[in-house]
PDB file of C-alpha atoms in Angstrom:
ATOM      1  CA  MET S  21     167.485  65.977 225.665  1.00 95.00           C
ATOM      2  CA  HIS S  22     168.132  69.686 225.656  1.00 97.00           C
ATOM      3  CA  TYR S  23     170.650  71.146 223.165  1.00 97.00           C
ATOM      4  CA  LYS S  24     172.008  74.666 223.574  1.00 97.00           C
ATOM      5  CA  GLY S  25     174.981  75.853 221.597  1.00 97.00           C
ATOM      6  CA  LYS S  26     176.379  76.509 218.088  1.00 98.00           C
ATOM      7  CA  LEU S  27     175.378  74.628 215.002  1.00 98.00           C
ATOM      8  CA  TYR S  28     176.788  74.799 211.476  1.00 97.00           C
ATOM      9  CA  ARG S  29     175.395  74.139 208.073  1.00 94.00           C
ATOM     10  CA  ALA S  30     177.309  73.896 204.827  1.00 90.00           C
ATOM     11  CA  LEU S  31     174.866  74.220 202.050  1.00 84.00           C
ATOM     12  CA  ASN S  32     174.582  74.382 198.278  1.00 77.00           C
ATOM     13  CA  LEU S  33     174.832  77.881 196.960  1.00 76.00           C
ATOM     14  CA  LEU S  34     171.412  77.422 195.328  1.00 74.00           C
ATOM     15  CA  TYR S  35     169.910  77.679 198.824  1.00 70.00           C
ATOM     16  CA  ALA S  36     172.159  80.447 200.178  1.00 71.00           C
ATOM     17  CA  ARG S  37     169.313  82.951 200.305  1.00 75.00           C
ATOM     18  CA  GLU S  38     167.223  80.653 202.416  1.00 79.00           C
ATOM     19  CA  LEU S  39     169.401  80.084 205.390  1.00 83.00           C
ATOM     20  CA  LEU S  40     166.696  79.127 207.799  1.00 84.00           C
ATOM     21  CA  SER S  41     164.853  76.991 205.337  1.00 83.00           C
ATOM     22  CA  GLY S  42     164.707  73.210 205.020  1.00 85.00           C
ATOM     23  CA  ARG S  43     163.407  73.648 201.498  1.00 83.00           C
ATOM     24  CA  GLY S  44     165.918  71.384 199.679  1.00 83.00           C
ATOM     25  CA  ALA S  45     165.227  68.515 202.164  1.00 87.00           C
ATOM     26  CA  GLU S  46     161.459  69.133 201.775  1.00 89.00           C
ATOM     27  CA  LEU S  47     161.626  68.864 198.005  1.00 88.00           C
ATOM     28  CA  TYR S  48     163.839  65.746 197.763  1.00 89.00           C
ATOM     29  CA  GLY S  49     163.596  64.050 201.168  1.00 91.00           C
ATOM     30  CA  GLY S  50     166.530  63.286 203.418  1.00 92.00           C
ATOM     31  CA  ARG S  51     167.648  60.424 205.675  1.00 94.00           C
ATOM     32  CA  PHE S  52     165.580  61.914 208.500  1.00 96.00           C
ATOM     33  CA  ASN S  53     162.720  63.579 206.655  1.00 96.00           C
ATOM     34  CA  PRO S  54     160.311  62.317 203.915  1.00 96.00           C
ATOM     35  CA  LYS S  55     159.552  64.412 200.867  1.00 93.00           C
ATOM     36  CA  GLY S  56     157.141  67.235 201.874  1.00 94.00           C
ATOM     37  CA  MET S  57     158.554  67.594 205.404  1.00 95.00           C
ATOM     38  CA  PRO S  58     161.059  70.503 205.769  1.00 94.00           C
ATOM     39  CA  ALA S  59     164.259  69.704 207.770  1.00 95.00           C
ATOM     40  CA  LEU S  60     167.313  71.649 208.485  1.00 95.00           C
ATOM     41  CA  TYR S  61     170.448  69.421 208.602  1.00 95.00           C
ATOM     42  CA  THR S  62     173.108  71.011 210.882  1.00 97.00           C
ATOM     43  CA  SER S  63     176.324  69.786 212.483  1.00 98.00           C
ATOM     44  CA  LEU S  64     178.034  70.484 215.778  1.00 98.00           C
ATOM     45  CA  THR S  65     181.312  71.294 214.112  1.00 97.00           C
ATOM     46  CA  ILE S  66     182.476  73.153 210.937  1.00 96.00           C
ATOM     47  CA  MET S  67     184.376  70.108 209.644  1.00 93.00           C
ATOM     48  CA  THR S  68     181.389  67.806 210.046  1.00 95.00           C
ATOM     49  CA  ALA S  69     179.153  70.283 208.252  1.00 94.00           C
ATOM     50  CA  LEU S  70     181.721  70.489 205.311  1.00 91.00           C
ATOM     51  CA  ARG S  71     182.004  66.744 204.988  1.00 89.00           C
ATOM     52  CA  GLU S  72     178.227  66.270 205.143  1.00 90.00           C
ATOM     53  CA  ALA S  73     177.685  68.765 202.328  1.00 86.00           C
ATOM     54  CA  ASN S  74     180.481  67.292 200.112  1.00 81.00           C
ATOM     55  CA  GLN S  75     180.171  63.497 200.432  1.00 80.00           C
ATOM     56  CA  ALA S  76     180.746  62.702 196.776  1.00 73.00           C
ATOM     57  CA  GLY S  77     183.467  63.784 194.424  1.00 73.00           C
ATOM     58  CA  SER S  78     185.533  66.884 194.898  1.00 78.00           C
ATOM     59  CA  LEU S  79     184.825  69.717 197.243  1.00 78.00           C
ATOM     60  CA  GLN S  80     182.169  71.963 195.663  1.00 80.00           C
ATOM     61  CA  PRO S  81     181.373  75.602 196.399  1.00 84.00           C
ATOM     62  CA  THR S  82     179.471  75.810 199.626  1.00 85.00           C
ATOM     63  CA  THR S  83     178.162  78.405 201.939  1.00 86.00           C
ATOM     64  CA  LEU S  84     179.009  77.934 205.593  1.00 91.00           C
ATOM     65  CA  VAL S  85     176.407  79.236 208.019  1.00 92.00           C
ATOM     66  CA  PRO S  86     176.671  79.471 211.837  1.00 96.00           C
ATOM     67  CA  TYR S  87     173.644  79.349 214.110  1.00 96.00           C
ATOM     68  CA  ASP S  88     172.927  79.787 217.752  1.00 97.00           C
ATOM     69  CA  ALA S  89     170.491  77.070 218.903  1.00 96.00           C
ATOM     70  CA  ASP S  90     168.419  76.236 221.995  1.00 97.00           C
ATOM     71  CA  PHE S  91     166.117  73.235 221.485  1.00 94.00           C
ATOM     72  CA  GLU S  92     164.187  70.907 223.726  1.00 95.00           C
ATOM     73  CA  PRO S  93     163.275  68.168 223.333  1.00 96.00           C
ATOM     74  CA  VAL S  94     165.716  66.639 220.933  1.00 97.00           C
ATOM     75  CA  PHE S  95     165.720  62.895 220.425  1.00 97.00           C
ATOM     76  CA  ASP S  96     169.165  61.386 221.217  1.00 97.00           C
ATOM     77  CA  THR S  97     169.902  58.486 218.863  1.00 96.00           C
ATOM     78  CA  ARG S  98     173.031  57.742 220.855  1.00 95.00           C
ATOM     79  CA  ASP S  99     170.811  56.457 223.753  1.00 94.00           C
ATOM     80  CA  PRO S 100     170.298  52.736 222.976  1.00 91.00           C
ATOM     81  CA  ASN S 101     167.248  52.647 225.357  1.00 91.00           C
ATOM     82  CA  LEU S 102     165.511  55.444 223.457  1.00 91.00           C
ATOM     83  CA  VAL S 103     166.369  53.943 220.068  1.00 91.00           C
ATOM     84  CA  GLU S 104     165.059  50.511 221.143  1.00 89.00           C
ATOM     85  CA  LYS S 105     161.854  52.142 222.583  1.00 92.00           C
ATOM     86  CA  HIS S 106     161.185  53.576 219.140  1.00 91.00           C
ATOM     87  CA  GLN S 107     161.689  50.167 217.480  1.00 89.00           C
ATOM     88  CA  ILE S 108     164.660  51.125 215.268  1.00 90.00           C
ATOM     89  CA  THR S 109     168.202  49.722 215.217  1.00 89.00           C
ATOM     90  CA  PRO S 110     171.505  51.445 214.918  1.00 89.00           C
ATOM     91  CA  GLN S 111     171.912  49.583 211.657  1.00 89.00           C
ATOM     92  CA  GLU S 112     168.695  51.150 210.285  1.00 91.00           C
ATOM     93  CA  LEU S 113     169.916  54.589 211.372  1.00 93.00           C
ATOM     94  CA  SER S 114     173.088  54.192 209.341  1.00 91.00           C
ATOM     95  CA  ASN S 115     171.519  52.354 206.394  1.00 89.00           C
ATOM     96  CA  THR S 116     173.129  53.636 203.183  1.00 89.00           C
ATOM     97  CA  THR S 117     170.175  52.461 201.086  1.00 91.00           C
ATOM     98  CA  TRP S 118     167.614  54.774 202.608  1.00 91.00           C
ATOM     99  CA  ARG S 119     167.119  56.477 199.206  1.00 91.00           C
ATOM    100  CA  ASP S 120     166.343  53.127 197.601  1.00 93.00           C
ATOM    101  CA  GLU S 121     163.938  52.311 200.375  1.00 92.00           C
ATOM    102  CA  MET S 122     162.239  55.691 199.958  1.00 91.00           C
ATOM    103  CA  ASN S 123     161.901  55.169 196.178  1.00 91.00           C
ATOM    104  CA  LEU S 124     160.641  51.584 196.585  1.00 92.00           C
ATOM    105  CA  ARG S 125     158.188  52.063 199.481  1.00 91.00           C
ATOM    106  CA  GLY S 126     157.646  55.821 199.437  1.00 88.00           C
ATOM    107  CA  GLU S 127     159.279  56.341 202.861  1.00 92.00           C
ATOM    108  CA  ALA S 128     162.457  54.986 204.397  1.00 93.00           C
ATOM    109  CA  ARG S 129     162.437  53.571 207.922  1.00 94.00           C
ATOM    110  CA  THR S 130     164.433  56.598 209.162  1.00 95.00           C
ATOM    111  CA  GLN S 131     161.943  58.920 207.583  1.00 95.00           C
ATOM    112  CA  GLN S 132     159.115  57.169 209.363  1.00 95.00           C
ATOM    113  CA  LEU S 133     160.980  57.547 212.636  1.00 96.00           C
ATOM    114  CA  ALA S 134     161.379  61.311 211.933  1.00 96.00           C
ATOM    115  CA  CYS S 135     157.621  61.689 211.385  1.00 97.00           C
ATOM    116  CA  ASP S 136     156.868  59.653 214.555  1.00 96.00           C
ATOM    117  CA  LEU S 137     159.305  61.759 216.693  1.00 97.00           C
ATOM    118  CA  LYS S 138     157.965  65.070 215.249  1.00 97.00           C
ATOM    119  CA  HIS S 139     154.399  64.010 216.016  1.00 96.00           C
ATOM    120  CA  ALA S 140     155.510  63.045 219.510  1.00 96.00           C
ATOM    121  CA  GLY S 141     156.720  66.617 220.119  1.00 95.00           C
ATOM    122  CA  PHE S 142     160.406  66.383 219.337  1.00 97.00           C
ATOM    123  CA  HIS S 143     161.933  69.364 217.509  1.00 96.00           C
ATOM    124  CA  GLY S 144     164.736  67.277 216.016  1.00 97.00           C
ATOM    125  CA  LEU S 145     167.259  64.547 216.620  1.00 97.00           C
ATOM    126  CA  ILE S 146     170.940  64.295 217.281  1.00 98.00           C
ATOM    127  CA  VAL S 147     172.710  61.580 215.333  1.00 97.00           C
ATOM    128  CA  ARG S 148     176.267  60.656 214.347  1.00 96.00           C
ATOM    129  CA  SER S 149     177.489  61.680 210.899  1.00 95.00           C
ATOM    130  CA  PHE S 150     177.451  58.861 208.408  1.00 93.00           C
ATOM    131  CA  ALA S 151     179.598  60.711 205.887  1.00 90.00           C
ATOM    132  CA  PRO S 152     182.710  58.866 204.773  1.00 87.00           C
ATOM    133  CA  GLY S 153     185.614  59.103 207.266  1.00 87.00           C
ATOM    134  CA  MET S 154     183.443  60.300 210.137  1.00 90.00           C
ATOM    135  CA  THR S 155     183.415  58.791 213.648  1.00 92.00           C
ATOM    136  CA  ASP S 156     180.870  58.499 216.508  1.00 92.00           C
ATOM    137  CA  ALA S 157     182.173  61.879 217.786  1.00 96.00           C
ATOM    138  CA  ASP S 158     181.104  63.679 214.635  1.00 97.00           C
ATOM    139  CA  LEU S 159     177.471  64.724 215.283  1.00 98.00           C
ATOM    140  CA  ASN S 160     174.580  66.252 213.372  1.00 98.00           C
ATOM    141  CA  ILE S 161     171.287  67.685 214.563  1.00 98.00           C
ATOM    142  CA  VAL S 162     168.385  67.453 212.161  1.00 97.00           C
ATOM    143  CA  LEU S 163     165.680  70.046 213.007  1.00 97.00           C
ATOM    144  CA  TRP S 164     162.102  69.810 211.914  1.00 95.00           C
ATOM    145  CA  THR S 165     160.587  72.609 213.998  1.00 90.00           C
ATOM    146  CA  LEU S 166     162.235  75.977 213.782  1.00 88.00           C
ATOM    147  CA  GLY S 167     161.355  79.029 215.826  1.00 87.00           C
ATOM    148  CA  THR S 168     162.700  82.291 217.164  1.00 88.00           C
ATOM    149  CA  SER S 169     161.801  81.599 220.804  1.00 90.00           C
ATOM    150  CA  LEU S 170     162.110  78.759 223.203  1.00 90.00           C
ATOM    151  CA  PRO S 171     161.714  75.799 223.279  1.00 92.00           C
ATOM    152  CA  ASN S 172     162.881  75.690 219.650  1.00 91.00           C
ATOM    153  CA  ARG S 173     164.978  78.788 218.981  1.00 94.00           C
ATOM    154  CA  LEU S 174     167.406  78.931 216.097  1.00 94.00           C
ATOM    155  CA  SER S 175     169.056  82.200 215.072  1.00 93.00           C
ATOM    156  CA  LEU S 176     171.550  82.957 212.361  1.00 92.00           C
ATOM    157  CA  ILE S 177     174.804  84.363 213.618  1.00 93.00           C
ATOM    158  CA  ASP S 178     175.576  87.512 211.617  1.00 89.00           C
ATOM    159  CA  ASP S 179     176.903  89.982 214.188  1.00 91.00           C
ATOM    160  CA  GLU S 180     178.701  92.000 211.521  1.00 90.00           C
ATOM    161  CA  ARG S 181     175.544  92.161 209.313  1.00 86.00           C
ATOM    162  CA  ARG S 182     177.422  90.717 206.374  1.00 82.00           C
ATOM    163  CA  LEU S 183     174.149  89.390 204.917  1.00 78.00           C
ATOM    164  CA  SER S 184     172.537  92.774 204.839  1.00 73.00           C
ATOM    165  CA  ARG S 185     175.210  94.362 202.686  1.00 63.00           C
TER     166      ARG S 185
END
């Protein structure tokens, strides 16, 4: 699929100077990237981004970052035919024990899917948010390939040059 539009990321202040980096995900691994593979976890709405970044405990200080994106192809996990073709189930996508699986086997099934998709030429995937209280309408896009030109363009929105002050 082709995604063109706004994306949002709420991130830990430790990474606020690396707004186009997937360094945290690269260091620790994420649901859709193994350790060593950078990934930028973004959301289609501000509220989804905030809930993703603050899933446990109380709301913590976060930096909210808006992006303008134009990516193709993006794997659409909402398409049951595509998901089946890549031999993963909706239950595996939402598996809350992916960290345990990563620690036990070195790589979770969703991380293996991400590697396969990236090698197949996908720049990222769109997937529902699995943060508590979210619904099928709350969506994230995980990006593995970032660039400044098509077909994988991601640019920070900072029209007022607030970051250069």
